[in-house]
């Protein structure tokens, strides 16, 4: 392992192999996986906003600072300012937070120390504190951050780069984080606690652990031995990614919050961010883009144990919704000075807060996150904070060995799987030498025959024309029913094949969406213990391709 301080190279385990596919799809071998890379557009699963961003469309260029390239990171390094005092505050906060981790991995300890050095920068991703890591894309975000740091260290060896997971501990939407799906079954943590979820006691999670089909030591240890959900989540990310030097940070910290004070004061007295975001939203809408998040007049919450409620201004008073608390302007500004930890940024101001307390170069998010960062450029400019490089996290489809076998038995390739089920049925029918049942030619012939009969009837007895029309409709209906029967008979002939296709689609695209948005890490890591390593080796965060991992 490379050791410490100054310009030392951070320790990254395992080999690294850079990949840069030149075509629409390309394959390579990684551990026991066959890797296929495809364009995001080819999957049909991403928004026009993301397609335009990756294509570097001129329409979007006014809404971000730099597009993520290795060269752009060099410019970002030169621009990002972070003082010795800021580093010291960050270091002390992290030392305090990592006091809950019994045995800090040497790679993490090294990164914590390196954050004191003026040549150390971070690459950050963030997410809610979903129990058991929630959907797979939680893992994909973190791996993208890890690999971005690896790329940057190769390109800029005189600097150090630390992957950071920003824990959304102040989020209060418990219903979004209290469940996860494992092997097709939903598990839910029941709790009556309220307020910021990071402060929640882990009470009740032992019942979820007992319901699971087997023991998962990482989660058993974290949930049984941690006081809060924030502590437990830090323990989990440390256990899963400690060897890669991932640093997890909790913004719910008094000393860190002091950096946000100037923003809090402007927000309370000028409601600045709302004006700027609404201006930007109007510009985006004019270009055909729908805003991802919506701003409030005051984009702050008031935070105490068991409480996180919006701050609203009514006349000369600032009220905390759903409570009896209210403040004059002088009182609330004094409250902010004395208790900065009680002021919690919402989705509009949280990104600004992150960039104020971290020596950060880039933020990594999913498609929706990337889109809402575009709404914030003027907010950063107004507060004179460097806007980070915005990166789309890696996305992936994991195909287990049994599913890979089914796929090949059906004569399909990985990219085929993104097609609609009915389209795939047609493809299979074609491969089975079964023509699509279509009686359109017969319908046209029938219509022509009845037209002749109608002309004949009109010449003999015009009152018969209506009867001819009725008989024509009956015949058309009969032909339509025959078409359906023939299709059903053909489908029954290959019912087992089509059922296999349907099952394959359901397994790889649960509830009709990308696997990463539904399934949990444990659904795959249980049978493939090296899955995280496979992701680290397969993901290239700067090539902007969708990754298909096929187990061999």
Short mmCIF file of C-alpha atoms in Angstrom, two decimals:
data_model
loop_
_atom_site.label_atom_id
_atom_site.label_comp_id
_atom_site.label_asym_id
_atom_site.label_seq_id
_atom_site.Cartn_x
_atom_site.Cartn_y
_atom_site.Cartn_z
CA UNK A 1 0.00 0.00 0.00
CA UNK A 2 1.25 3.49 -0.77
CA UNK A 3 1.75 5.51 2.35
CA UNK A 4 0.86 8.73 3.59
CA UNK A 5 0.82 12.48 3.37
CA UNK A 6 1.74 15.15 0.90
CA UNK A 7 1.71 13.84 -2.63
CA UNK A 8 1.35 10.21 -1.62
CA UNK A 9 -0.76 8.00 -3.85
CA UNK A 10 -3.97 6.84 -2.11
CA UNK A 11 -4.34 3.08 -1.74
CA UNK A 12 -6.75 1.56 -4.26
CA UNK A 13 -6.94 -2.23 -4.15
CA UNK A 14 -7.11 -4.49 -7.17
CA UNK A 15 -6.06 -3.78 -10.71
CA UNK A 16 -7.50 -1.00 -12.81
CA UNK A 17 -8.06 -1.18 -16.51
CA UNK A 18 -9.22 1.89 -18.42
CA UNK A 19 -11.72 1.23 -21.17
CA UNK A 20 -13.00 3.49 -23.92
CA UNK A 21 -15.39 1.75 -26.33
CA UNK A 22 -15.42 3.32 -29.77
CA UNK A 23 -18.64 1.81 -31.07
CA UNK A 24 -22.22 1.55 -29.97
CA UNK A 25 -21.44 -1.69 -28.12
CA UNK A 26 -18.18 -3.25 -27.07
CA UNK A 27 -17.30 -6.26 -24.96
CA UNK A 28 -14.46 -6.98 -22.55
CA UNK A 29 -13.64 -9.52 -19.86
CA UNK A 30 -13.74 -8.46 -16.19
CA UNK A 31 -13.25 -11.08 -13.45
CA UNK A 32 -15.89 -13.75 -14.27
CA UNK A 33 -18.15 -11.26 -16.04
CA UNK A 34 -18.63 -10.48 -19.69
CA UNK A 35 -19.07 -6.74 -19.98
CA UNK A 36 -21.05 -5.03 -22.72
CA UNK A 37 -21.15 -1.24 -22.98
CA UNK A 38 -24.00 0.47 -24.83
CA UNK A 39 -25.00 4.08 -25.32
CA UNK A 40 -27.55 5.47 -22.88
CA UNK A 41 -29.74 6.42 -25.83
CA UNK A 42 -29.79 2.78 -26.99
CA UNK A 43 -31.50 1.71 -23.76
CA UNK A 44 -34.44 4.11 -24.16
CA UNK A 45 -34.48 4.47 -20.37
CA UNK A 46 -33.14 8.01 -19.93
CA UNK A 47 -34.64 11.45 -20.34
CA UNK A 48 -34.09 13.92 -23.16
CA UNK A 49 -32.37 16.21 -20.66
CA UNK A 50 -29.72 13.56 -20.01
CA UNK A 51 -29.39 12.75 -23.72
CA UNK A 52 -28.81 16.43 -24.49
CA UNK A 53 -26.32 16.83 -21.65
CA UNK A 54 -24.24 13.85 -22.73
CA UNK A 55 -24.33 15.16 -26.30
CA UNK A 56 -23.15 18.54 -24.93
CA UNK A 57 -26.10 20.29 -26.57
CA UNK A 58 -25.68 24.05 -26.80
CA UNK A 59 -29.14 24.47 -25.24
CA UNK A 60 -27.91 23.28 -21.84
CA UNK A 61 -24.42 24.78 -21.74
CA UNK A 62 -25.55 27.91 -19.89
CA UNK A 63 -26.78 25.81 -16.97
CA UNK A 64 -23.55 24.13 -15.88
CA UNK A 65 -19.94 25.14 -15.46
CA UNK A 66 -17.83 22.43 -17.12
CA UNK A 67 -18.63 19.17 -18.86
CA UNK A 68 -16.85 16.21 -17.23
CA UNK A 69 -13.62 15.51 -19.11
CA UNK A 70 -10.16 14.89 -17.69
CA UNK A 71 -9.06 18.25 -19.10
CA UNK A 72 -11.99 20.04 -17.43
CA UNK A 73 -10.95 18.61 -14.08
CA UNK A 74 -7.60 20.34 -14.48
CA UNK A 75 -9.40 23.67 -14.85
CA UNK A 76 -11.62 22.84 -11.87
CA UNK A 77 -8.54 22.08 -9.75
CA UNK A 78 -7.12 25.49 -10.50
CA UNK A 79 -10.38 27.27 -9.74
CA UNK A 80 -11.61 25.51 -6.59
CA UNK A 81 -10.52 27.40 -3.48
CA UNK A 82 -10.54 25.76 -0.05
CA UNK A 83 -8.67 27.31 2.83
CA UNK A 84 -6.55 25.71 5.54
CA UNK A 85 -9.17 26.74 8.10
CA UNK A 86 -11.94 25.06 6.11
CA UNK A 87 -9.87 21.88 5.87
CA UNK A 88 -9.24 21.93 9.62
CA UNK A 89 -12.97 22.26 10.37
CA UNK A 90 -13.76 19.42 7.96
CA UNK A 91 -11.02 17.22 9.42
CA UNK A 92 -12.19 17.69 13.01
CA UNK A 93 -15.84 17.01 12.08
CA UNK A 94 -14.89 13.80 10.28
CA UNK A 95 -12.65 12.66 13.12
CA UNK A 96 -15.58 13.11 15.47
CA UNK A 97 -17.99 11.29 13.16
CA UNK A 98 -15.62 8.38 12.59
CA UNK A 99 -15.38 7.93 16.34
CA UNK A 100 -18.33 5.56 15.96
CA UNK A 101 -16.31 3.25 13.65
CA UNK A 102 -14.42 0.72 15.76
CA UNK A 103 -11.68 -0.22 13.31
CA UNK A 104 -11.13 2.38 10.60
CA UNK A 105 -9.69 0.90 7.41
CA UNK A 106 -6.16 2.16 6.67
CA UNK A 107 -7.30 3.51 3.27
CA UNK A 108 -10.01 5.60 4.96
CA UNK A 109 -7.67 6.77 7.71
CA UNK A 110 -5.16 7.81 5.05
CA UNK A 111 -7.81 9.81 3.18
CA UNK A 112 -8.97 11.53 6.36
CA UNK A 113 -5.39 12.66 6.96
CA UNK A 114 -4.86 13.70 3.35
CA UNK A 115 -7.89 16.00 3.51
CA UNK A 116 -5.73 18.34 5.58
CA UNK A 117 -3.33 18.74 2.66
CA UNK A 118 -3.84 21.65 0.21
CA UNK A 119 -3.45 19.32 -2.80
CA UNK A 120 -6.31 16.99 -1.78
CA UNK A 121 -9.77 17.26 -3.35
CA UNK A 122 -12.96 15.28 -3.22
CA UNK A 123 -15.43 13.74 -5.66
CA UNK A 124 -18.82 13.49 -4.00
CA UNK A 125 -22.02 11.56 -4.39
CA UNK A 126 -24.98 11.61 -2.04
CA UNK A 127 -28.05 9.64 -1.19
CA UNK A 128 -30.73 9.04 1.40
CA UNK A 129 -30.10 6.62 4.27
CA UNK A 130 -32.08 3.77 2.75
CA UNK A 131 -32.02 0.70 4.97
CA UNK A 132 -29.81 -2.10 3.68
CA UNK A 133 -28.52 0.40 1.04
CA UNK A 134 -31.89 0.51 -0.75
CA UNK A 135 -31.86 0.25 -4.55
CA UNK A 136 -28.75 -0.90 -6.42
CA UNK A 137 -28.01 2.56 -7.77
CA UNK A 138 -26.85 3.57 -4.27
CA UNK A 139 -23.88 1.27 -4.84
CA UNK A 140 -23.44 2.44 -8.43
CA UNK A 141 -23.14 6.06 -7.28
CA UNK A 142 -20.37 5.24 -4.83
CA UNK A 143 -18.45 3.06 -7.29
CA UNK A 144 -18.64 5.90 -9.84
CA UNK A 145 -17.09 8.28 -7.28
CA UNK A 146 -14.34 5.77 -6.45
CA UNK A 147 -13.44 5.23 -10.09
CA UNK A 148 -13.52 8.93 -10.90
CA UNK A 149 -10.86 9.44 -8.21
CA UNK A 150 -8.78 6.65 -9.75
CA UNK A 151 -8.94 8.28 -13.18
CA UNK A 152 -7.99 11.64 -11.72
CA UNK A 153 -5.03 10.24 -9.79
CA UNK A 154 -3.65 8.76 -13.00
CA UNK A 155 -4.11 12.04 -14.85
CA UNK A 156 -2.98 14.36 -12.03
CA UNK A 157 -0.49 12.39 -9.88
CA UNK A 158 0.58 15.47 -7.90
CA UNK A 159 -2.89 15.70 -6.35
CA UNK A 160 -4.89 13.42 -4.08
CA UNK A 161 -8.54 12.58 -4.70
CA UNK A 162 -10.94 11.28 -2.06
CA UNK A 163 -14.32 9.67 -2.89
CA UNK A 164 -17.01 11.03 -0.56
CA UNK A 165 -20.52 9.83 0.24
CA UNK A 166 -22.68 12.70 1.52
CA UNK A 167 -25.19 11.14 3.89
CA UNK A 168 -28.61 12.75 3.57
CA UNK A 169 -29.13 12.49 7.31
CA UNK A 170 -31.40 15.53 7.54
CA UNK A 171 -33.97 14.13 5.15
CA UNK A 172 -37.30 13.55 6.90
CA UNK A 173 -39.18 11.42 4.36
CA UNK A 174 -39.08 8.17 6.31
CA UNK A 175 -41.47 6.43 3.91
CA UNK A 176 -38.86 6.67 1.15
CA UNK A 177 -36.11 4.92 3.12
CA UNK A 178 -37.84 2.45 5.43
CA UNK A 179 -38.03 -0.47 3.00
CA UNK A 180 -36.08 -2.50 0.48
CA UNK A 181 -36.68 -5.43 -1.87
CA UNK A 182 -34.79 -8.71 -1.47
CA UNK A 183 -35.38 -11.72 -3.72
CA UNK A 184 -38.69 -10.19 -4.82
CA UNK A 185 -39.99 -9.60 -1.29
CA UNK A 186 -40.43 -6.20 0.36
CA UNK A 187 -39.10 -5.70 3.89
CA UNK A 188 -40.20 -2.67 5.91
CA UNK A 189 -38.92 -0.99 9.07
CA UNK A 190 -41.86 0.16 11.17
CA UNK A 191 -41.19 3.17 13.40
CA UNK A 192 -43.11 6.09 14.90
CA UNK A 193 -40.03 8.33 15.05
CA UNK A 194 -40.17 11.71 13.33
CA UNK A 195 -37.74 14.38 12.21
CA UNK A 196 -34.36 13.95 10.53
CA UNK A 197 -33.92 10.25 9.76
CA UNK A 198 -30.19 10.29 10.50
CA UNK A 199 -31.04 10.95 14.17
CA UNK A 200 -33.45 8.01 14.35
CA UNK A 201 -32.66 5.29 16.84
CA UNK A 202 -32.08 1.91 15.16
CA UNK A 203 -34.77 0.42 17.42
CA UNK A 204 -36.98 -1.91 15.40
CA UNK A 205 -34.40 -2.78 12.75
CA UNK A 206 -33.63 -5.97 14.69
CA UNK A 207 -37.10 -7.18 13.70
CA UNK A 208 -36.26 -6.64 10.02
CA UNK A 209 -33.02 -8.58 10.49
CA UNK A 210 -34.95 -11.47 12.01
CA UNK A 211 -37.35 -11.58 9.03
CA UNK A 212 -34.56 -12.01 6.46
CA UNK A 213 -34.03 -15.45 4.89
CA UNK A 214 -30.42 -15.54 6.11
CA UNK A 215 -27.96 -13.52 8.18
CA UNK A 216 -26.00 -10.70 6.54
CA UNK A 217 -23.10 -9.91 8.91
CA UNK A 218 -22.36 -6.38 7.65
CA UNK A 219 -25.92 -5.27 8.32
CA UNK A 220 -26.32 -7.31 11.51
CA UNK A 221 -23.26 -5.60 12.98
CA UNK A 222 -24.29 -2.12 11.87
CA UNK A 223 -27.93 -2.16 12.92
CA UNK A 224 -27.48 -4.02 16.21
CA UNK A 225 -24.49 -2.00 17.44
CA UNK A 226 -25.18 1.54 16.22
CA UNK A 227 -27.15 4.13 18.17
CA UNK A 228 -28.54 6.02 15.18
CA UNK A 229 -29.36 5.36 11.55
CA UNK A 230 -26.56 7.76 10.54
CA UNK A 231 -24.00 5.77 12.54
CA UNK A 232 -25.32 2.50 11.12
CA UNK A 233 -25.17 3.76 7.53
CA UNK A 234 -21.60 4.98 8.02
CA UNK A 235 -20.70 1.53 9.39
CA UNK A 236 -22.26 -0.15 6.35
CA UNK A 237 -20.57 2.05 3.76
CA UNK A 238 -17.28 1.62 5.62
CA UNK A 239 -17.65 -2.17 5.61
CA UNK A 240 -18.54 -2.27 1.91
CA UNK A 241 -16.19 0.42 0.58
CA UNK A 242 -13.58 1.06 3.27
CA UNK A 243 -10.87 -0.69 1.27
CA UNK A 244 -11.42 1.89 -1.48
CA UNK A 245 -10.97 4.78 0.95
CA UNK A 246 -14.57 6.03 0.80
CA UNK A 247 -15.24 8.79 3.32
CA UNK A 248 -18.84 9.23 4.52
CA UNK A 249 -19.81 12.66 5.86
CA UNK A 250 -22.82 13.80 7.86
CA UNK A 251 -23.73 17.45 7.25
CA UNK A 252 -25.85 17.51 10.43
CA UNK A 253 -22.99 19.00 12.43
CA UNK A 254 -22.79 22.35 14.26
CA UNK A 255 -19.26 23.31 13.19
CA UNK A 256 -19.93 22.45 9.55
CA UNK A 257 -23.22 24.35 9.60
CA UNK A 258 -21.39 27.55 10.58
CA UNK A 259 -20.17 27.77 6.98
CA UNK A 260 -23.79 28.04 5.84
CA UNK A 261 -24.61 31.04 8.05
CA UNK A 262 -24.22 33.73 5.33
CA UNK A 263 -26.56 31.71 3.10
CA UNK A 264 -29.09 31.26 5.90
CA UNK A 265 -29.14 35.00 6.61
CA UNK A 266 -29.66 35.91 2.93
CA UNK A 267 -32.34 33.26 2.64
CA UNK A 268 -34.25 34.62 5.61
CA UNK A 269 -33.94 38.31 4.73
CA UNK A 270 -33.89 38.32 0.92
CA UNK A 271 -35.32 34.92 -0.12
CA UNK A 272 -32.60 35.02 -2.73
CA UNK A 273 -32.46 31.41 -3.88
CA UNK A 274 -36.15 31.26 -4.78
CA UNK A 275 -35.87 34.27 -7.10
CA UNK A 276 -32.82 32.86 -8.84
CA UNK A 277 -34.19 29.34 -9.23
CA UNK A 278 -37.50 30.61 -10.62
CA UNK A 279 -35.60 32.66 -13.22
CA UNK A 280 -33.60 29.59 -14.21
CA UNK A 281 -36.70 27.38 -14.29
CA UNK A 282 -38.36 29.80 -16.72
CA UNK A 283 -35.31 29.63 -19.01
CA UNK A 284 -35.24 25.82 -18.89
CA UNK A 285 -38.96 25.57 -19.62
CA UNK A 286 -38.60 27.91 -22.57
CA UNK A 287 -36.05 25.46 -23.98
CA UNK A 288 -38.40 22.52 -23.46
CA UNK A 289 -36.96 21.14 -20.21
CA UNK A 290 -39.18 20.43 -17.22
CA UNK A 291 -37.76 21.56 -13.85
CA UNK A 292 -36.95 18.58 -11.66
CA UNK A 293 -37.48 20.23 -8.26
CA UNK A 294 -39.43 23.27 -7.13
CA UNK A 295 -38.25 26.09 -4.95
CA UNK A 296 -39.93 27.62 -1.90
CA UNK A 297 -39.88 31.24 -0.78
CA UNK A 298 -37.58 30.09 2.02
CA UNK A 299 -35.60 26.94 1.24
CA UNK A 300 -34.81 26.09 4.85
CA UNK A 301 -36.16 23.76 7.51
CA UNK A 302 -36.00 24.18 11.26
CA UNK A 303 -34.33 21.16 12.82
CA UNK A 304 -34.48 19.69 16.32
CA UNK A 305 -34.71 16.16 17.68
CA UNK A 306 -37.96 14.70 16.36
CA UNK A 307 -38.64 17.80 14.28
CA UNK A 308 -37.78 19.02 10.78
CA UNK A 309 -40.37 21.49 9.55
CA UNK A 310 -40.40 24.27 6.96
CA UNK A 311 -39.70 27.87 7.88
CA UNK A 312 -42.30 30.23 6.40
CA UNK A 313 -42.63 33.98 6.63
CA UNK A 314 -46.02 35.46 7.50
CA UNK A 315 -45.88 39.24 7.68
CA UNK A 316 -43.09 40.20 10.07
CA UNK A 317 -42.93 36.74 11.66
CA UNK A 318 -41.09 33.56 10.78
CA UNK A 319 -43.12 30.52 11.69
CA UNK A 320 -42.21 26.85 11.91
CA UNK A 321 -44.98 24.88 10.24
CA UNK A 322 -46.96 22.39 12.33
CA UNK A 323 -45.57 23.87 15.58
CA UNK A 324 -46.25 26.84 17.84
CA UNK A 325 -42.76 28.24 17.22
CA UNK A 326 -42.42 31.71 15.72
CA UNK A 327 -39.64 34.31 15.57
CA UNK A 328 -39.22 37.95 14.68
CA UNK A 329 -36.52 38.65 12.10
CA UNK A 330 -34.07 39.70 14.78
CA UNK A 331 -34.87 36.59 16.85
CA UNK A 332 -34.47 34.12 13.99
CA UNK A 333 -31.17 35.68 12.88
CA UNK A 334 -29.94 35.44 16.46
CA UNK A 335 -31.14 31.83 16.59
CA UNK A 336 -29.11 31.08 13.47
CA UNK A 337 -25.98 32.64 14.98
CA UNK A 338 -26.31 30.75 18.24
CA UNK A 339 -27.63 27.46 16.83
CA UNK A 340 -26.63 27.05 13.16
CA UNK A 341 -27.24 23.30 13.52
CA UNK A 342 -30.97 24.03 13.78
CA UNK A 343 -31.18 25.29 10.20
CA UNK A 344 -31.43 22.59 7.58
CA UNK A 345 -31.13 23.28 3.82
CA UNK A 346 -33.68 21.71 1.52
CA UNK A 347 -32.93 20.26 -1.92
CA UNK A 348 -32.27 23.73 -3.36
CA UNK A 349 -29.61 24.76 -0.85
CA UNK A 350 -28.12 21.41 0.17
CA UNK A 351 -25.87 21.24 -2.94
CA UNK A 352 -24.51 24.69 -2.10
CA UNK A 353 -23.86 23.58 1.49
CA UNK A 354 -21.95 20.51 0.27
CA UNK A 355 -19.68 22.62 -1.90
CA UNK A 356 -19.03 25.06 0.96
CA UNK A 357 -17.72 22.42 3.38
CA UNK A 358 -15.84 20.13 0.97
CA UNK A 359 -12.84 20.72 -1.34
CA UNK A 360 -15.04 19.24 -4.00
CA UNK A 361 -14.51 19.02 -7.76
CA UNK A 362 -17.49 17.02 -8.98
CA UNK A 363 -20.90 15.81 -7.89
CA UNK A 364 -22.15 12.44 -9.13
CA UNK A 365 -25.89 11.82 -9.35
CA UNK A 366 -28.60 9.97 -11.17
CA UNK A 367 -30.53 11.43 -14.08
CA UNK A 368 -32.99 13.36 -11.91
CA UNK A 369 -30.19 14.79 -9.75
CA UNK A 370 -28.17 15.92 -12.75
CA UNK A 371 -31.26 17.68 -14.05
CA UNK A 372 -31.95 19.58 -10.82
CA UNK A 373 -28.34 20.77 -10.53
CA UNK A 374 -29.01 22.65 -13.78
CA UNK A 375 -31.54 24.73 -11.84
CA UNK A 376 -28.93 25.92 -9.34
CA UNK A 377 -26.20 27.65 -11.35
CA UNK A 378 -27.36 31.18 -10.47
CA UNK A 379 -27.57 30.32 -6.77
CA UNK A 380 -23.91 29.30 -6.78
CA UNK A 381 -22.95 32.40 -8.72
CA UNK A 382 -24.76 34.68 -6.28
CA UNK A 383 -22.93 33.18 -3.31
CA UNK A 384 -19.59 33.09 -5.17
CA UNK A 385 -19.17 29.35 -4.72
CA UNK A 386 -17.52 27.34 -7.51
CA UNK A 387 -20.09 25.24 -9.35
CA UNK A 388 -18.86 21.61 -9.43
CA UNK A 389 -18.55 19.40 -12.47
CA UNK A 390 -21.81 17.45 -12.71
CA UNK A 391 -21.47 13.78 -13.60
CA UNK A 392 -24.06 11.14 -14.42
CA UNK A 393 -23.47 8.07 -12.29
CA UNK A 394 -22.80 4.76 -13.96
CA UNK A 395 -25.84 2.60 -14.64
CA UNK A 396 -25.87 -1.14 -15.12
CA UNK A 397 -27.87 -4.27 -15.82
CA UNK A 398 -26.66 -7.38 -13.99
CA UNK A 399 -27.47 -10.68 -15.68
CA UNK A 400 -26.92 -13.73 -13.48
CA UNK A 401 -25.64 -16.96 -14.97
CA UNK A 402 -29.10 -18.64 -15.05
CA UNK A 403 -30.61 -15.58 -16.72
CA UNK A 404 -27.70 -15.35 -19.16
CA UNK A 405 -28.33 -18.99 -20.10
CA UNK A 406 -32.03 -18.25 -20.69
CA UNK A 407 -31.14 -15.19 -22.75
CA UNK A 408 -28.82 -17.10 -25.06
CA UNK A 409 -31.22 -20.04 -25.32
CA UNK A 410 -33.80 -17.57 -26.61
CA UNK A 411 -31.30 -16.31 -29.17
CA UNK A 412 -31.15 -12.80 -27.66
CA UNK A 413 -28.29 -10.38 -27.09
CA UNK A 414 -28.04 -8.09 -24.02
CA UNK A 415 -29.16 -4.96 -25.88
CA UNK A 416 -32.28 -6.81 -27.12
CA UNK A 417 -33.53 -6.99 -23.54
CA UNK A 418 -34.30 -3.26 -23.43
CA UNK A 419 -36.98 -3.70 -26.09
CA UNK A 420 -40.66 -3.85 -25.25
CA UNK A 421 -41.94 -7.36 -24.49
CA UNK A 422 -44.29 -7.38 -27.49
CA UNK A 423 -41.44 -6.32 -29.79
CA UNK A 424 -39.31 -9.13 -28.41
CA UNK A 425 -42.15 -11.60 -29.01
CA UNK A 426 -42.21 -10.56 -32.66
CA UNK A 427 -38.45 -10.98 -32.83
CA UNK A 428 -38.69 -14.46 -31.35
CA UNK A 429 -41.54 -15.38 -33.68
CA UNK A 430 -39.39 -14.34 -36.61
CA UNK A 431 -36.53 -16.48 -35.31
CA UNK A 432 -38.97 -19.37 -34.94
CA UNK A 433 -39.95 -18.85 -38.58
CA UNK A 434 -43.40 -17.80 -37.52
CA UNK A 435 -44.86 -14.93 -39.53
CA UNK A 436 -46.77 -12.30 -37.63
CA UNK A 437 -50.49 -13.09 -37.97
CA UNK A 438 -51.95 -10.24 -39.98
CA UNK A 439 -55.11 -10.59 -42.12
CA UNK A 440 -54.97 -7.05 -43.51
CA UNK A 441 -54.74 -8.33 -47.11
CA UNK A 442 -57.85 -10.45 -46.55
CA UNK A 443 -59.65 -7.48 -44.98
CA UNK A 444 -58.93 -5.38 -48.04
CA UNK A 445 -60.16 -8.18 -50.36
CA UNK A 446 -63.31 -8.56 -48.29
CA UNK A 447 -63.98 -4.83 -48.43
CA UNK A 448 -63.50 -4.83 -52.19
CA UNK A 449 -65.90 -7.78 -52.60
CA UNK A 450 -68.60 -6.11 -50.52
CA UNK A 451 -68.11 -2.86 -52.43
CA UNK A 452 -68.99 -4.72 -55.63
CA UNK A 453 -72.00 -6.32 -53.94
CA UNK A 454 -73.09 -2.89 -52.65
CA UNK A 455 -72.90 -1.43 -56.17
CA UNK A 456 -74.95 -4.36 -57.50
CA UNK A 457 -77.56 -3.92 -54.74
CA UNK A 458 -77.79 -0.20 -55.38
CA UNK A 459 -78.63 -0.87 -59.01
CA UNK A 460 -81.34 -3.42 -58.18
CA UNK A 461 -82.89 -2.16 -54.94
CA UNK A 462 -81.26 0.76 -53.04
CA UNK A 463 -82.97 -0.35 -49.83
CA UNK A 464 -80.65 -3.39 -49.81
CA UNK A 465 -77.48 -1.26 -49.46
CA UNK A 466 -77.92 -0.99 -45.70
CA UNK A 467 -78.29 -4.76 -45.40
CA UNK A 468 -75.11 -5.27 -47.42
CA UNK A 469 -73.28 -2.92 -45.03
CA UNK A 470 -74.50 -4.87 -42.03
CA UNK A 471 -73.32 -8.15 -43.53
CA UNK A 472 -69.96 -6.55 -44.35
CA UNK A 473 -69.52 -5.54 -40.70
CA UNK A 474 -70.38 -9.07 -39.54
CA UNK A 475 -67.83 -10.54 -41.95
CA UNK A 476 -65.18 -8.04 -40.82
CA UNK A 477 -65.84 -8.94 -37.19
CA UNK A 478 -65.57 -12.63 -37.98
CA UNK A 479 -62.26 -12.04 -39.75
CA UNK A 480 -60.95 -10.07 -36.73
CA UNK A 481 -61.94 -12.91 -34.38
CA UNK A 482 -60.25 -15.44 -36.64
CA UNK A 483 -57.10 -13.30 -36.62
CA UNK A 484 -57.05 -13.34 -32.82
CA UNK A 485 -57.64 -17.11 -32.70
CA UNK A 486 -54.86 -17.74 -35.17
CA UNK A 487 -52.48 -15.52 -33.14
CA UNK A 488 -53.46 -17.31 -29.95
CA UNK A 489 -52.96 -20.69 -31.58
CA UNK A 490 -49.54 -19.62 -32.81
CA UNK A 491 -48.62 -18.30 -29.36
CA UNK A 492 -49.81 -21.52 -27.73
CA UNK A 493 -47.56 -23.45 -30.08
CA UNK A 494 -44.57 -21.64 -28.51
CA UNK A 495 -46.14 -20.83 -25.15
CA UNK A 496 -43.19 -22.12 -23.16
CA UNK A 497 -40.74 -20.00 -25.16
CA UNK A 498 -42.78 -16.85 -24.70
CA UNK A 499 -43.26 -17.60 -21.00
CA UNK A 500 -39.49 -17.89 -20.62
CA UNK A 501 -39.13 -14.52 -22.33
CA UNK A 502 -41.74 -12.95 -20.04
CA UNK A 503 -40.03 -14.35 -16.93
CA UNK A 504 -36.65 -13.12 -18.14
CA UNK A 505 -38.00 -9.61 -18.70
CA UNK A 506 -39.66 -9.60 -15.27
CA UNK A 507 -36.45 -10.66 -13.55
CA UNK A 508 -34.20 -8.18 -15.34
CA UNK A 509 -36.71 -5.30 -15.43
CA UNK A 510 -38.80 -5.67 -12.25
CA UNK A 511 -42.05 -3.71 -12.38
CA UNK A 512 -41.08 -2.68 -15.90
CA UNK A 513 -38.22 -0.42 -14.77
CA UNK A 514 -34.45 -0.65 -14.64
CA UNK A 515 -33.21 -3.28 -12.21
CA UNK A 516 -31.06 -0.70 -10.40
CA UNK A 517 -34.17 1.23 -9.32
CA UNK A 518 -35.90 -1.78 -7.73
CA UNK A 519 -33.50 -4.48 -6.59
CA UNK A 520 -31.10 -4.48 -3.67
CA UNK A 521 -27.38 -5.25 -3.54
CA UNK A 522 -27.97 -8.37 -1.43
CA UNK A 523 -30.14 -9.92 -4.15
CA UNK A 524 -26.98 -10.26 -6.24
CA UNK A 525 -24.04 -10.14 -3.84
CA UNK A 526 -25.36 -13.20 -2.03
CA UNK A 527 -24.58 -15.35 -5.06
CA UNK A 528 -21.76 -13.18 -6.37
CA UNK A 529 -19.66 -12.03 -3.37
CA UNK A 530 -17.26 -10.11 -5.63
CA UNK A 531 -19.97 -8.01 -7.23
CA UNK A 532 -18.61 -4.70 -5.93
CA UNK A 533 -15.15 -5.57 -7.27
CA UNK A 534 -16.72 -6.45 -10.62
CA UNK A 535 -18.46 -3.06 -10.68
CA UNK A 536 -15.23 -1.25 -9.78
CA UNK A 537 -13.44 -2.97 -12.65
CA UNK A 538 -16.28 -2.54 -15.14
CA UNK A 539 -17.40 1.05 -14.60
CA UNK A 540 -15.72 3.87 -16.49
CA UNK A 541 -17.32 7.09 -15.24
CA UNK A 542 -16.03 9.28 -18.07
CA UNK A 543 -17.11 7.24 -21.08
CA UNK A 544 -20.84 7.73 -20.40
CA UNK A 545 -21.98 4.26 -21.42
CA UNK A 546 -24.53 1.93 -19.86
CA UNK A 547 -22.85 -1.23 -18.53
CA UNK A 548 -24.26 -4.72 -18.91
CA UNK A 549 -22.60 -7.33 -16.65
CA UNK A 550 -23.22 -10.88 -17.75
CA UNK A 551 -22.14 -13.62 -15.35
CA UNK A 552 -20.32 -16.49 -17.02
#
